[in-house]
Amino acid sequence: MNKRPFQGGLDQLPISSSEHIHLPALTGGVASMLLALKYQADDSQWWTGDRLRSMQYSQLRELLNSAWQGVPFYRDRLQKAGYHPRRKLTGKIWRRIPILRRADLQREGSRLANKAYPRSHGRLTSSQSSGSTGMPVRITASELSQYVTSALSLRVHDWHRQDLTGRLAIIRYLPGPPPAAPPDGLRSEFWSEATRYLYRTGPSFSLDVSTPIEAQAAWLLRVDPHYLLTYPNNLRALINYFQAQGLTLPALRQVQAISETLSPEVRALCRNQWGVSVVDGYSAQETGLLALQCPDHDHLHVQSEAALLEVLDGSGRPCKIGESGRVVVTTLHNFAMPLIRYEIGDYAEVGEQCDCGRGLPVLKRVLGRSRNMLRLADGRRLWPRLGIIQFSGAAGVPIRQAQVIQRSLEQVELRLVSEAPLDAAQESAVVEVLRTALGYPFEVEVRYLESIPRSKSGKYEDFVSEI
Ligand SMILES: [Zn+2]
């Protein structure tokens, strides 16, 4: 046995445990990895756009070379685009790589799994994304890519000055197991998987979004949360219910919106009725968090350390500031099943560089799916702004839910869930408001329903075009 005193460098220090160490915290394993990633992300948010782009390109080359080796589908596409592992990756070559569509993912399936997957990137997990179109795709992700997205997801706490010792209420699609069913939902001692390794957080409470609004409200009053995370449409229903019943959430400091498009109307409603702001984010099941609201503005910053996000116009060119186009995403770290130029199905508007100093690109707003676009007879396509408040105002009775289905270029169906049945005059007033919002004198068929269900993924769509 060697009895000589330890003389090696720090890398040979035989520390295997951080027992009894509180100041400074000495972490290991997962916590160290997350902290290291977070430390770098705290710095890279301030990089210039050019520097971020150049670092992304060197990461992209690694991804493309691995896909070249291990996924024949991509090798073929890359070759045709003029790429070769020994050549420099230029913007011109990049833009020649064909767009990967959801149908490609479904058709190719397990053939997109990378045979050259580096084992050092950890175990694989598989998840299924149902999507609002109901066509499921299966995504396999590496442990490493999940570390990166988890570390970046911690940004919301810093950027929006959240106090992690508070109580967090989560109302979202949570079918279980175990189900987060009413009346009690589920309770956890930490906020999220990412925070549990790094912080002593307050508790979080979860409830499935299919819970009726009355039961959600009763649950929220018991939880008395400091923070609430839910879908914008559910938030609106909650605020209206609280207002109608004269209820308040005295401890609430902030709401975090997920999944659906957050309208300025819901933002303002929350500010006016509950006196708190809403933090917006943009994520997809296939990719994780893609953009997060700026600490100083309502617009979103792309999470460039995890993904290259392109916004492309109808002819495949990058949109300029102020233009809207298709969102195309390349995840930078998932070598298990590379997603290279994946058209995610959403549309977004490109914003100008932010004055907060962050170099992360700006999305002025995310507009939703193409199926949420209105089509007009003159060829225009646009996202209608439907105000449920205006419907209620016109009807003179509270409208609880509204949804518009475009059947043809001439006809739409208006689905209403109202507190009391509307008479002919009230109904025609609502129809007039709708025609004004759509900017065209559509033939409107009104249907009254008990409730309007969410899609399988928990999303709620105000407007769906069936054309
Ligand atoms: Zn900013």
Short mmCIF file of C-alpha atoms and ligand atoms in Angstrom, two decimals:
data_model
loop_
_atom_site.label_atom_id
_atom_site.label_comp_id
_atom_site.label_asym_id
_atom_site.label_seq_id
_atom_site.Cartn_x
_atom_site.Cartn_y
_atom_site.Cartn_z
CA MET A 1 0.00 0.00 0.00
CA ASN A 2 1.29 3.42 -0.93
CA LYS A 3 1.74 5.57 2.20
CA ARG A 4 3.36 8.58 0.54
CA PRO A 5 1.46 11.87 0.83
CA PHE A 6 -0.74 12.77 -2.14
CA GLN A 7 1.27 14.71 -4.70
CA GLY A 8 -0.78 14.53 -7.88
CA GLY A 9 -2.67 17.29 -9.71
CA LEU A 10 -6.28 18.21 -9.08
CA ASP A 11 -7.48 15.66 -11.60
CA GLN A 12 -6.11 12.92 -9.37
CA LEU A 13 -7.67 14.20 -6.17
CA PRO A 14 -9.40 11.16 -4.70
CA ILE A 15 -12.70 12.89 -3.83
CA SER A 16 -15.62 10.55 -4.14
CA SER A 17 -18.11 12.20 -1.84
CA SER A 18 -19.23 15.68 -0.86
CA GLU A 19 -20.68 14.68 2.50
CA HIS A 20 -20.63 17.42 5.18
CA ILE A 21 -19.91 20.14 2.59
CA HIS A 22 -22.46 22.93 2.41
CA LEU A 23 -20.35 25.97 1.57
CA PRO A 24 -19.50 26.03 -1.23
CA ALA A 25 -21.67 23.19 -2.48
CA LEU A 26 -19.53 20.44 -3.93
CA THR A 27 -21.54 18.57 -6.49
CA GLY A 28 -20.91 15.46 -8.50
CA GLY A 29 -22.58 13.44 -11.25
CA VAL A 30 -25.74 14.88 -12.76
CA ALA A 31 -25.61 18.10 -10.71
CA SER A 32 -22.08 18.90 -11.88
CA MET A 33 -23.00 18.30 -15.47
CA LEU A 34 -26.09 20.53 -15.25
CA LEU A 35 -24.16 23.28 -13.45
CA ALA A 36 -21.38 23.17 -16.03
CA LEU A 37 -23.90 23.51 -18.86
CA LYS A 38 -25.78 26.27 -17.06
CA TYR A 39 -22.56 28.17 -16.41
CA GLN A 40 -21.75 28.16 -20.12
CA ALA A 41 -25.31 29.07 -21.12
CA ASP A 42 -25.20 32.05 -18.73
CA ASP A 43 -22.25 33.28 -20.78
CA SER A 44 -23.28 32.29 -24.32
CA GLN A 45 -26.59 34.19 -24.10
CA TRP A 46 -24.47 37.37 -24.41
CA TRP A 47 -22.49 36.21 -27.44
CA THR A 48 -23.04 38.06 -30.69
CA GLY A 49 -25.28 36.51 -33.31
CA ASP A 50 -22.24 35.85 -35.51
CA ARG A 51 -20.35 34.04 -32.78
CA LEU A 52 -23.38 31.92 -31.89
CA ARG A 53 -23.89 31.03 -35.54
CA SER A 54 -20.26 30.05 -36.02
CA MET A 55 -20.33 27.82 -32.91
CA GLN A 56 -23.58 26.28 -34.14
CA TYR A 57 -21.98 25.49 -37.50
CA SER A 58 -19.05 23.68 -35.89
CA GLN A 59 -21.54 21.65 -33.83
CA LEU A 60 -23.67 21.03 -36.94
CA ARG A 61 -20.67 19.55 -38.76
CA GLU A 62 -20.29 16.96 -35.99
CA LEU A 63 -23.97 16.12 -36.27
CA LEU A 64 -23.94 15.92 -40.08
CA ASN A 65 -20.81 13.75 -40.12
CA SER A 66 -22.36 11.31 -37.67
CA ALA A 67 -25.59 11.22 -39.72
CA TRP A 68 -23.50 10.73 -42.88
CA GLN A 69 -21.92 7.67 -41.32
CA GLY A 70 -24.90 6.14 -39.61
CA VAL A 71 -28.12 7.17 -41.41
CA PRO A 72 -28.27 6.32 -45.16
CA PHE A 73 -31.39 8.50 -45.54
CA TYR A 74 -29.40 11.58 -44.51
CA ARG A 75 -26.22 10.57 -46.33
CA ASP A 76 -28.17 10.55 -49.54
CA ARG A 77 -29.69 13.97 -48.84
CA LEU A 78 -26.36 15.48 -47.75
CA GLN A 79 -24.57 14.17 -50.81
CA LYS A 80 -27.20 15.64 -53.13
CA ALA A 81 -26.86 18.98 -51.33
CA GLY A 82 -23.13 19.01 -52.09
CA TYR A 83 -21.97 18.31 -48.54
CA HIS A 84 -19.01 16.10 -47.72
CA PRO A 85 -17.48 15.48 -44.26
CA ARG A 86 -14.16 16.82 -45.50
CA ARG A 87 -15.66 19.98 -46.92
CA LYS A 88 -16.48 23.18 -45.10
CA LEU A 89 -20.15 23.63 -44.23
CA THR A 90 -21.38 26.83 -45.83
CA GLY A 91 -24.75 28.54 -45.58
CA LYS A 92 -25.30 27.79 -49.25
CA ILE A 93 -24.81 24.04 -48.79
CA TRP A 94 -26.89 24.12 -45.63
CA ARG A 95 -29.86 25.68 -47.41
CA ARG A 96 -29.68 23.01 -50.13
CA ILE A 97 -30.33 20.22 -47.60
CA PRO A 98 -33.98 19.25 -48.10
CA ILE A 99 -36.56 19.98 -45.43
CA LEU A 100 -37.51 17.01 -43.27
CA ARG A 101 -41.27 16.78 -42.99
CA ARG A 102 -43.44 15.07 -40.43
CA ALA A 103 -44.51 12.59 -43.13
CA ASP A 104 -40.80 11.73 -43.69
CA LEU A 105 -40.44 11.00 -39.99
CA GLN A 106 -43.48 8.75 -40.03
CA ARG A 107 -42.45 6.96 -43.19
CA GLU A 108 -38.78 6.44 -42.32
CA GLY A 109 -39.44 5.63 -38.65
CA SER A 110 -36.64 3.55 -37.15
CA ARG A 111 -34.51 3.96 -40.30
CA LEU A 112 -33.62 7.42 -38.96
CA ALA A 113 -31.91 5.81 -35.95
CA ASN A 114 -28.18 6.49 -36.18
CA LYS A 115 -26.02 3.37 -36.52
CA ALA A 116 -22.96 5.52 -35.78
CA TYR A 117 -24.43 6.73 -32.48
CA PRO A 118 -21.60 7.55 -30.03
CA ARG A 119 -22.23 5.34 -26.98
CA SER A 120 -20.66 8.01 -24.77
CA HIS A 121 -23.81 10.12 -25.30
CA GLY A 122 -25.63 7.83 -22.91
CA ARG A 123 -28.82 5.83 -22.83
CA LEU A 124 -31.69 6.34 -25.23
CA THR A 125 -35.25 7.26 -24.44
CA SER A 126 -38.17 7.08 -26.80
CA SER A 127 -41.24 9.26 -26.79
CA GLN A 128 -44.26 9.61 -28.97
CA SER A 129 -45.56 12.94 -30.10
CA SER A 130 -49.25 12.89 -30.94
CA GLY A 131 -49.35 16.36 -32.43
CA SER A 132 -52.47 18.36 -33.13
CA THR A 133 -52.89 16.59 -36.44
CA GLY A 134 -53.22 13.26 -34.65
CA MET A 135 -50.43 11.68 -36.74
CA PRO A 136 -47.99 10.30 -34.17
CA VAL A 137 -44.22 10.34 -34.62
CA ARG A 138 -41.73 8.48 -32.47
CA ILE A 139 -38.58 10.31 -31.41
CA THR A 140 -35.53 8.71 -29.82
CA ALA A 141 -33.34 11.06 -27.78
CA SER A 142 -29.95 10.62 -26.17
CA GLU A 143 -29.30 11.24 -22.50
CA LEU A 144 -26.76 13.90 -23.44
CA SER A 145 -29.27 15.90 -25.48
CA GLN A 146 -31.66 15.77 -22.55
CA TYR A 147 -28.99 17.17 -20.24
CA VAL A 148 -28.57 20.14 -22.54
CA THR A 149 -32.30 20.86 -22.81
CA SER A 150 -32.72 20.41 -19.05
CA ALA A 151 -29.88 22.86 -18.31
CA LEU A 152 -31.36 25.42 -20.72
CA SER A 153 -34.81 24.99 -19.22
CA LEU A 154 -33.35 26.40 -15.98
CA ARG A 155 -33.04 29.77 -17.74
CA VAL A 156 -36.66 30.65 -17.12
CA HIS A 157 -35.99 30.88 -13.36
CA ASP A 158 -33.12 33.36 -13.80
CA TRP A 159 -34.55 35.38 -16.65
CA HIS A 160 -37.91 35.85 -14.95
CA ARG A 161 -36.60 36.15 -11.39
CA GLN A 162 -38.60 33.24 -10.06
CA ASP A 163 -38.22 32.40 -6.39
CA LEU A 164 -37.68 28.66 -6.39
CA THR A 165 -38.68 28.34 -2.75
CA GLY A 166 -42.28 29.22 -3.69
CA ARG A 167 -45.16 26.87 -4.44
CA LEU A 168 -45.66 25.96 -8.10
CA ALA A 169 -49.03 24.83 -9.47
CA ILE A 170 -49.03 22.96 -12.79
CA ILE A 171 -52.22 22.37 -14.78
CA ARG A 172 -51.50 20.55 -18.02
CA TYR A 173 -52.02 17.31 -19.89
CA LEU A 174 -51.05 14.72 -17.26
CA PRO A 175 -52.76 11.44 -18.01
CA GLY A 176 -50.36 9.54 -15.75
CA PRO A 177 -49.61 7.04 -14.48
CA PRO A 178 -50.23 8.07 -11.83
CA PRO A 179 -53.02 10.38 -12.98
CA ALA A 180 -52.99 13.91 -11.59
CA ALA A 181 -56.71 13.64 -11.00
CA PRO A 182 -59.00 15.89 -8.97
CA PRO A 183 -59.70 16.66 -6.22
CA ASP A 184 -56.09 16.43 -4.99
CA GLY A 185 -53.86 16.03 -8.05
CA LEU A 186 -50.24 15.16 -7.30
CA ARG A 187 -47.68 16.73 -5.01
CA SER A 188 -43.92 16.71 -5.50
CA GLU A 189 -41.11 18.04 -3.29
CA PHE A 190 -39.38 19.74 -6.25
CA TRP A 191 -40.37 21.90 -9.22
CA SER A 192 -38.92 19.84 -12.06
CA GLU A 193 -36.41 17.14 -12.98
CA ALA A 194 -33.82 19.81 -13.79
CA THR A 195 -34.19 21.76 -10.53
CA ARG A 196 -34.23 18.76 -8.19
CA TYR A 197 -30.50 18.18 -8.62
CA LEU A 198 -29.44 21.79 -8.06
CA TYR A 199 -31.78 23.59 -5.70
CA ARG A 200 -33.90 23.11 -2.64
CA THR A 201 -37.15 24.17 -4.27
CA GLY A 202 -40.56 24.59 -2.76
CA PRO A 203 -43.17 21.94 -3.55
CA SER A 204 -45.00 21.64 -6.84
CA PHE A 205 -48.59 20.53 -7.33
CA SER A 206 -49.96 19.04 -10.54
CA LEU A 207 -53.46 18.64 -11.91
CA ASP A 208 -54.68 17.25 -15.22
CA VAL A 209 -56.12 19.92 -17.51
CA SER A 210 -59.22 17.84 -18.27
CA THR A 211 -60.41 18.72 -14.74
CA PRO A 212 -63.52 20.99 -14.91
CA ILE A 213 -62.75 24.66 -14.28
CA GLU A 214 -64.73 24.72 -11.01
CA ALA A 215 -62.63 21.86 -9.63
CA GLN A 216 -59.42 23.46 -10.93
CA ALA A 217 -60.32 26.67 -9.11
CA ALA A 218 -61.09 24.85 -5.84
CA TRP A 219 -57.75 23.03 -6.12
CA LEU A 220 -55.86 26.27 -6.84
CA LEU A 221 -57.41 27.95 -3.81
CA ARG A 222 -56.15 25.09 -1.62
CA VAL A 223 -52.65 25.08 -3.18
CA ASP A 224 -52.45 28.91 -2.99
CA PRO A 225 -49.56 28.96 -5.51
CA HIS A 226 -46.87 31.59 -6.06
CA TYR A 227 -46.47 30.42 -9.66
CA LEU A 228 -48.91 28.83 -12.08
CA LEU A 229 -47.97 26.98 -15.24
CA THR A 230 -50.73 26.19 -17.73
CA TYR A 231 -52.10 26.62 -21.28
CA PRO A 232 -53.25 30.12 -22.31
CA ASN A 233 -56.82 28.98 -23.06
CA ASN A 234 -57.07 27.30 -19.69
CA LEU A 235 -55.65 30.41 -18.06
CA ARG A 236 -58.33 32.54 -19.69
CA ALA A 237 -61.08 30.21 -18.49
CA LEU A 238 -59.65 30.29 -14.95
CA ILE A 239 -59.38 34.07 -14.85
CA ASN A 240 -62.96 34.45 -16.07
CA TYR A 241 -64.21 31.95 -13.50
CA PHE A 242 -62.34 33.65 -10.65
CA GLN A 243 -63.69 37.01 -11.76
CA ALA A 244 -67.29 35.74 -11.98
CA GLN A 245 -67.08 34.14 -8.52
CA GLY A 246 -65.21 37.04 -6.91
CA LEU A 247 -62.25 34.80 -6.04
CA THR A 248 -58.54 35.67 -5.88
CA LEU A 249 -55.16 33.94 -5.62
CA PRO A 250 -53.42 36.22 -3.10
CA ALA A 251 -49.95 34.63 -3.25
CA LEU A 252 -49.68 34.48 -7.06
CA ARG A 253 -46.64 36.26 -8.53
CA GLN A 254 -46.38 35.02 -12.13
CA VAL A 255 -47.96 32.71 -14.69
CA GLN A 256 -46.00 30.64 -17.17
CA ALA A 257 -47.73 29.82 -20.46
CA ILE A 258 -47.02 26.57 -22.26
CA SER A 259 -47.86 24.80 -25.48
CA GLU A 260 -50.49 27.03 -27.10
CA THR A 261 -50.00 30.43 -28.67
CA LEU A 262 -50.26 33.18 -26.07
CA SER A 263 -52.35 36.06 -27.39
CA PRO A 264 -51.90 39.69 -26.31
CA GLU A 265 -55.52 39.47 -25.14
CA VAL A 266 -54.80 36.75 -22.55
CA ARG A 267 -51.62 38.54 -21.46
CA ALA A 268 -53.60 41.72 -20.82
CA LEU A 269 -56.44 39.86 -19.12
CA CYS A 270 -54.00 38.27 -16.66
CA ARG A 271 -52.30 41.58 -15.98
CA ASN A 272 -55.60 43.39 -15.44
CA GLN A 273 -57.53 40.76 -13.50
CA TRP A 274 -54.84 38.98 -11.51
CA GLY A 275 -52.20 41.73 -11.51
CA VAL A 276 -49.40 39.41 -12.59
CA SER A 277 -47.43 38.94 -15.79
CA VAL A 278 -47.39 35.90 -18.07
CA VAL A 279 -44.08 34.41 -19.22
CA ASP A 280 -44.26 32.84 -22.66
CA GLY A 281 -42.23 29.97 -24.05
CA TYR A 282 -42.15 27.95 -27.24
CA SER A 283 -41.42 24.26 -27.14
CA ALA A 284 -42.27 21.10 -29.02
CA GLN A 285 -42.37 17.54 -27.84
CA GLU A 286 -39.89 16.49 -30.55
CA THR A 287 -37.31 19.13 -29.62
CA GLY A 288 -37.82 20.46 -26.10
CA LEU A 289 -37.64 24.19 -25.37
CA LEU A 290 -36.97 26.21 -28.54
CA ALA A 291 -37.51 29.80 -27.40
CA LEU A 292 -38.14 31.64 -24.17
CA GLN A 293 -39.56 35.10 -23.48
CA CYS A 294 -36.97 37.84 -23.03
CA PRO A 295 -36.71 39.18 -19.46
CA ASP A 296 -37.33 42.73 -20.76
CA HIS A 297 -39.85 42.25 -23.58
CA ASP A 298 -42.79 40.13 -24.71
CA HIS A 299 -40.90 38.56 -27.61
CA LEU A 300 -38.97 35.28 -27.48
CA HIS A 301 -35.27 34.43 -27.66
CA VAL A 302 -34.32 31.29 -29.59
CA GLN A 303 -32.34 28.80 -27.47
CA SER A 304 -29.49 28.66 -29.96
CA GLU A 305 -27.25 26.48 -27.82
CA ALA A 306 -29.67 23.57 -28.31
CA ALA A 307 -31.10 24.10 -31.78
CA LEU A 308 -30.68 25.95 -35.03
CA LEU A 309 -34.08 27.50 -35.72
CA GLU A 310 -34.81 28.80 -39.22
CA VAL A 311 -37.87 30.75 -40.31
CA LEU A 312 -38.38 30.19 -44.04
CA ASP A 313 -40.66 31.83 -46.57
CA GLY A 314 -42.73 30.07 -49.23
CA SER A 315 -39.72 29.59 -51.50
CA GLY A 316 -37.42 28.31 -48.75
CA ARG A 317 -35.48 31.54 -48.19
CA PRO A 318 -34.85 32.85 -44.66
CA CYS A 319 -37.49 35.40 -43.65
CA LYS A 320 -36.39 38.95 -42.96
CA ILE A 321 -37.25 40.96 -39.86
CA GLY A 322 -41.02 41.45 -39.71
CA GLU A 323 -41.78 38.54 -42.04
CA SER A 324 -43.52 35.31 -41.02
CA GLY A 325 -42.72 31.84 -42.24
CA ARG A 326 -42.41 28.14 -41.47
CA VAL A 327 -40.32 27.11 -38.47
CA VAL A 328 -37.59 24.62 -39.41
CA VAL A 329 -35.51 23.16 -36.59
CA THR A 330 -32.25 21.24 -36.32
CA THR A 331 -31.49 19.86 -32.88
CA LEU A 332 -27.75 20.11 -32.28
CA HIS A 333 -27.08 17.33 -29.79
CA ASN A 334 -29.37 14.42 -30.45
CA PHE A 335 -27.10 12.08 -32.41
CA ALA A 336 -29.37 9.12 -31.64
CA MET A 337 -31.98 10.26 -34.15
CA PRO A 338 -30.79 13.41 -35.88
CA LEU A 339 -33.50 15.92 -36.83
CA ILE A 340 -31.93 17.90 -39.65
CA ARG A 341 -34.02 20.79 -40.97
CA TYR A 342 -37.23 19.46 -39.49
CA GLU A 343 -40.37 21.39 -40.39
CA ILE A 344 -42.18 21.38 -37.11
CA GLY A 345 -45.50 22.67 -38.44
CA ASP A 346 -45.58 26.08 -36.73
CA TYR A 347 -45.26 29.54 -38.21
CA ALA A 348 -43.36 32.40 -36.57
CA GLU A 349 -42.49 36.03 -37.17
CA VAL A 350 -38.83 37.08 -37.13
CA GLY A 351 -38.03 39.91 -34.72
CA GLU A 352 -35.22 42.47 -34.73
CA GLN A 353 -32.16 42.11 -32.55
CA CYS A 354 -33.05 42.68 -28.92
CA ASP A 355 -31.87 45.71 -26.94
CA CYS A 356 -31.45 43.57 -23.81
CA GLY A 357 -27.98 42.70 -25.12
CA ARG A 358 -28.54 39.00 -25.74
CA GLY A 359 -27.34 37.76 -29.10
CA LEU A 360 -29.90 34.94 -29.17
CA PRO A 361 -32.16 35.47 -32.22
CA VAL A 362 -35.63 36.91 -31.67
CA LEU A 363 -39.03 35.55 -32.61
CA LYS A 364 -41.54 38.38 -32.47
CA ARG A 365 -44.30 35.82 -32.04
CA VAL A 366 -45.19 32.24 -32.77
CA LEU A 367 -48.32 32.09 -34.87
CA GLY A 368 -49.35 28.47 -34.59
CA ARG A 369 -49.94 25.74 -37.09
CA SER A 370 -50.89 26.12 -40.73
CA ARG A 371 -54.20 24.42 -39.94
CA ASN A 372 -54.91 27.38 -37.65
CA MET A 373 -54.71 29.75 -40.62
CA LEU A 374 -57.78 31.24 -42.25
CA ARG A 375 -57.93 30.96 -46.03
CA LEU A 376 -59.69 33.68 -47.97
CA ALA A 377 -61.12 33.49 -51.47
CA ASP A 378 -58.59 36.08 -52.76
CA GLY A 379 -55.74 33.70 -51.89
CA ARG A 380 -54.66 35.36 -48.63
CA ARG A 381 -53.87 33.23 -45.59
CA LEU A 382 -53.83 34.74 -42.13
CA TRP A 383 -54.17 33.98 -38.45
CA PRO A 384 -57.52 35.24 -37.22
CA ARG A 385 -57.67 36.96 -33.84
CA LEU A 386 -60.80 35.72 -32.16
CA GLY A 387 -61.74 37.54 -28.98
CA ILE A 388 -63.97 35.56 -26.69
CA ILE A 389 -64.41 38.76 -24.68
CA GLN A 390 -65.86 40.47 -27.76
CA PHE A 391 -68.22 37.51 -28.29
CA SER A 392 -69.43 37.78 -24.70
CA GLY A 393 -69.80 41.53 -25.07
CA ALA A 394 -71.88 41.17 -28.22
CA ALA A 395 -74.06 38.42 -26.74
CA GLY A 396 -74.58 40.15 -23.42
CA VAL A 397 -74.08 36.79 -21.64
CA PRO A 398 -70.78 35.11 -20.78
CA ILE A 399 -69.43 32.85 -23.53
CA ARG A 400 -67.27 30.19 -21.88
CA GLN A 401 -65.66 28.64 -24.95
CA ALA A 402 -65.65 29.39 -28.65
CA GLN A 403 -64.11 27.64 -31.59
CA VAL A 404 -64.34 28.38 -35.30
CA ILE A 405 -64.04 25.68 -37.97
CA GLN A 406 -63.56 26.82 -41.54
CA ARG A 407 -65.48 24.44 -43.81
CA SER A 408 -64.94 26.19 -47.14
CA LEU A 409 -63.98 29.54 -48.63
CA GLU A 410 -67.55 30.67 -48.00
CA GLN A 411 -68.61 28.89 -44.83
CA VAL A 412 -67.48 28.61 -41.22
CA GLU A 413 -68.94 26.86 -38.22
CA LEU A 414 -68.99 28.73 -34.89
CA ARG A 415 -69.07 26.46 -31.85
CA LEU A 416 -70.17 28.10 -28.65
CA VAL A 417 -70.35 27.08 -25.03
CA SER A 418 -72.43 29.78 -23.37
CA GLU A 419 -73.77 30.21 -19.87
CA ALA A 420 -77.30 30.74 -21.18
CA PRO A 421 -78.87 30.02 -24.60
CA LEU A 422 -78.67 32.96 -27.02
CA ASP A 423 -81.76 34.39 -28.69
CA ALA A 424 -81.79 35.31 -32.39
CA ALA A 425 -80.68 38.91 -31.81
CA GLN A 426 -77.79 37.91 -29.53
CA GLU A 427 -76.71 35.23 -31.97
CA SER A 428 -76.64 37.58 -34.93
CA ALA A 429 -74.65 40.10 -32.89
CA VAL A 430 -72.02 37.41 -32.20
CA VAL A 431 -72.00 36.38 -35.87
CA GLU A 432 -71.35 39.99 -36.88
CA VAL A 433 -68.38 40.21 -34.48
CA LEU A 434 -67.00 37.01 -35.99
CA ARG A 435 -67.39 38.26 -39.58
CA THR A 436 -65.54 41.45 -38.66
CA ALA A 437 -62.74 39.45 -37.01
CA LEU A 438 -62.39 37.21 -40.06
CA GLY A 439 -62.53 40.14 -42.47
CA TYR A 440 -65.00 38.43 -44.79
CA PRO A 441 -68.83 38.01 -44.78
CA PHE A 442 -68.76 34.24 -44.23
CA GLU A 443 -71.91 32.18 -44.03
CA VAL A 444 -71.86 31.21 -40.33
CA GLU A 445 -73.48 28.13 -38.87
CA VAL A 446 -73.76 28.37 -35.06
CA ARG A 447 -73.67 25.24 -32.92
CA TYR A 448 -74.11 25.09 -29.15
CA LEU A 449 -72.11 22.54 -27.20
CA GLU A 450 -71.71 21.45 -23.57
CA SER A 451 -67.96 21.82 -23.84
CA ILE A 452 -65.25 21.90 -26.49
CA PRO A 453 -62.66 19.21 -25.81
CA ARG A 454 -58.91 19.59 -26.15
CA SER A 455 -56.84 17.60 -28.58
CA LYS A 456 -55.02 14.48 -27.40
CA SER A 457 -51.88 16.45 -26.57
CA GLY A 458 -53.88 18.84 -24.37
CA LYS A 459 -53.86 21.69 -26.87
CA TYR A 460 -56.90 23.79 -27.54
CA GLU A 461 -57.41 25.42 -30.91
CA ASP A 462 -59.53 28.56 -31.35
CA PHE A 463 -59.55 28.25 -35.08
CA VAL A 464 -59.16 25.25 -37.36
CA SER A 465 -59.30 25.35 -41.15
CA GLU A 466 -60.45 22.15 -42.82
CA ILE A 467 -59.58 23.36 -46.32
ZN ZN B 1 -33.99 40.33 -25.09
#
